[in-house]
PDB file of C-alpha atoms in Angstrom:
ATOM      1  CA  MET K1400     -15.572  -8.937   5.498  1.00 88.00           C
ATOM      2  CA  ILE K1401     -13.199  -9.187   8.451  1.00 90.00           C
ATOM      3  CA  ASN K1402     -10.376 -11.675   8.188  1.00 93.00           C
ATOM      4  CA  PHE K1403     -10.061 -12.807  11.792  1.00 93.00           C
ATOM      5  CA  ASP K1404      -6.838 -14.756  11.225  1.00 93.00           C
ATOM      6  CA  GLU K1405      -5.127 -11.625   9.903  1.00 93.00           C
ATOM      7  CA  GLU K1406      -6.484  -9.499  12.755  1.00 92.00           C
ATOM      8  CA  ILE K1407      -5.208 -11.956  15.364  1.00 91.00           C
ATOM      9  CA  LYS K1408      -1.753 -11.875  13.774  1.00 92.00           C
ATOM     10  CA  LYS K1409      -1.746  -8.060  14.199  1.00 92.00           C
ATOM     11  CA  PHE K1410      -2.882  -8.202  17.830  1.00 89.00           C
ATOM     12  CA  LYS K1411      -0.534  -6.707  20.434  1.00 84.00           C
ATOM     13  CA  PRO K1412      -1.562  -6.714  24.103  1.00 77.00           C
ATOM     14  CA  ASN K1413      -1.886  -3.338  25.760  1.00 76.00           C
ATOM     15  CA  LEU K1414       0.886  -2.960  28.329  1.00 73.00           C
ATOM     16  CA  GLU K1415      -1.152  -0.492  30.379  1.00 87.00           C
ATOM     17  CA  VAL K1416      -3.711  -3.209  31.092  1.00 82.00           C
ATOM     18  CA  ASP K1417      -0.995  -5.568  32.321  1.00 78.00           C
ATOM     19  CA  GLU K1418       0.456  -2.846  34.548  1.00 85.00           C
ATOM     20  CA  ALA K1419      -2.954  -1.975  35.992  1.00 84.00           C
ATOM     21  CA  GLU K1420      -3.759  -5.620  36.624  1.00 82.00           C
ATOM     22  CA  GLU K1421      -0.459  -6.103  38.462  1.00 83.00           C
ATOM     23  CA  ALA K1422      -1.032  -3.013  40.612  1.00 81.00           C
ATOM     24  CA  ILE K1423      -4.539  -4.140  41.518  1.00 78.00           C
ATOM     25  CA  TYR K1424      -3.438  -7.619  42.523  1.00 79.00           C
ATOM     26  CA  LYS K1425      -0.559  -6.244  44.627  1.00 81.00           C
ATOM     27  CA  ASN K1426      -2.855  -3.882  46.573  1.00 76.00           C
ATOM     28  CA  GLU K1427      -4.065  -5.905  49.543  1.00 71.00           C
ATOM     29  CA  ASN K1428      -6.317  -3.098  50.772  1.00 73.00           C
ATOM     30  CA  ALA K1429      -8.399  -2.864  47.596  1.00 71.00           C
ATOM     31  CA  SER K1430     -12.131  -3.210  48.177  1.00 75.00           C
ATOM     32  CA  ASP K1431     -14.553  -4.364  45.562  1.00 77.00           C
ATOM     33  CA  VAL K1432     -18.173  -3.261  45.322  1.00 81.00           C
ATOM     34  CA  ALA K1433     -19.387  -6.170  47.461  1.00 83.00           C
ATOM     35  CA  ASP K1434     -16.979  -5.181  50.254  1.00 81.00           C
ATOM     36  CA  LEU K1435     -18.155  -1.562  50.142  1.00 81.00           C
ATOM     37  CA  ILE K1436     -21.841  -2.531  50.222  1.00 84.00           C
ATOM     38  CA  ASP K1437     -21.198  -4.881  53.144  1.00 85.00           C
ATOM     39  CA  LYS K1438     -19.469  -2.072  55.056  1.00 81.00           C
ATOM     40  CA  LEU K1439     -22.286   0.368  54.301  1.00 84.00           C
ATOM     41  CA  VAL K1440     -24.989  -2.094  55.351  1.00 86.00           C
ATOM     42  CA  ASN K1441     -23.176  -2.890  58.583  1.00 85.00           C
ATOM     43  CA  GLY K1442     -22.833   0.792  59.505  1.00 79.00           C
ATOM     44  CA  VAL K1443     -19.105   1.287  59.112  1.00 64.00           C
ATOM     45  CA  THR K1444     -18.042   4.935  59.350  1.00 61.00           C
ATOM     46  CA  ASN K1445     -16.683   6.807  56.344  1.00 56.00           C
ATOM     47  CA  ASP K1446     -13.152   6.799  57.818  1.00 58.00           C
ATOM     48  CA  GLU K1447     -13.121   3.003  57.824  1.00 57.00           C
ATOM     49  CA  LEU K1448     -14.361   2.619  54.242  1.00 53.00           C
ATOM     50  CA  PHE K1449     -11.098   3.560  52.575  1.00 53.00           C
TER      51      PHE K1449
END
């Protein structure tokens, strides 16, 4: 059986995730799926998508 207390003691956060999260939050031009769908529905050209 898994000893959750022992597993939590061994846990170390992945630094790559923290770095990726920071880069995503700093990028003001990042579009999410909802933004892309909105642009597609409203007929935005491919040059304006990215």
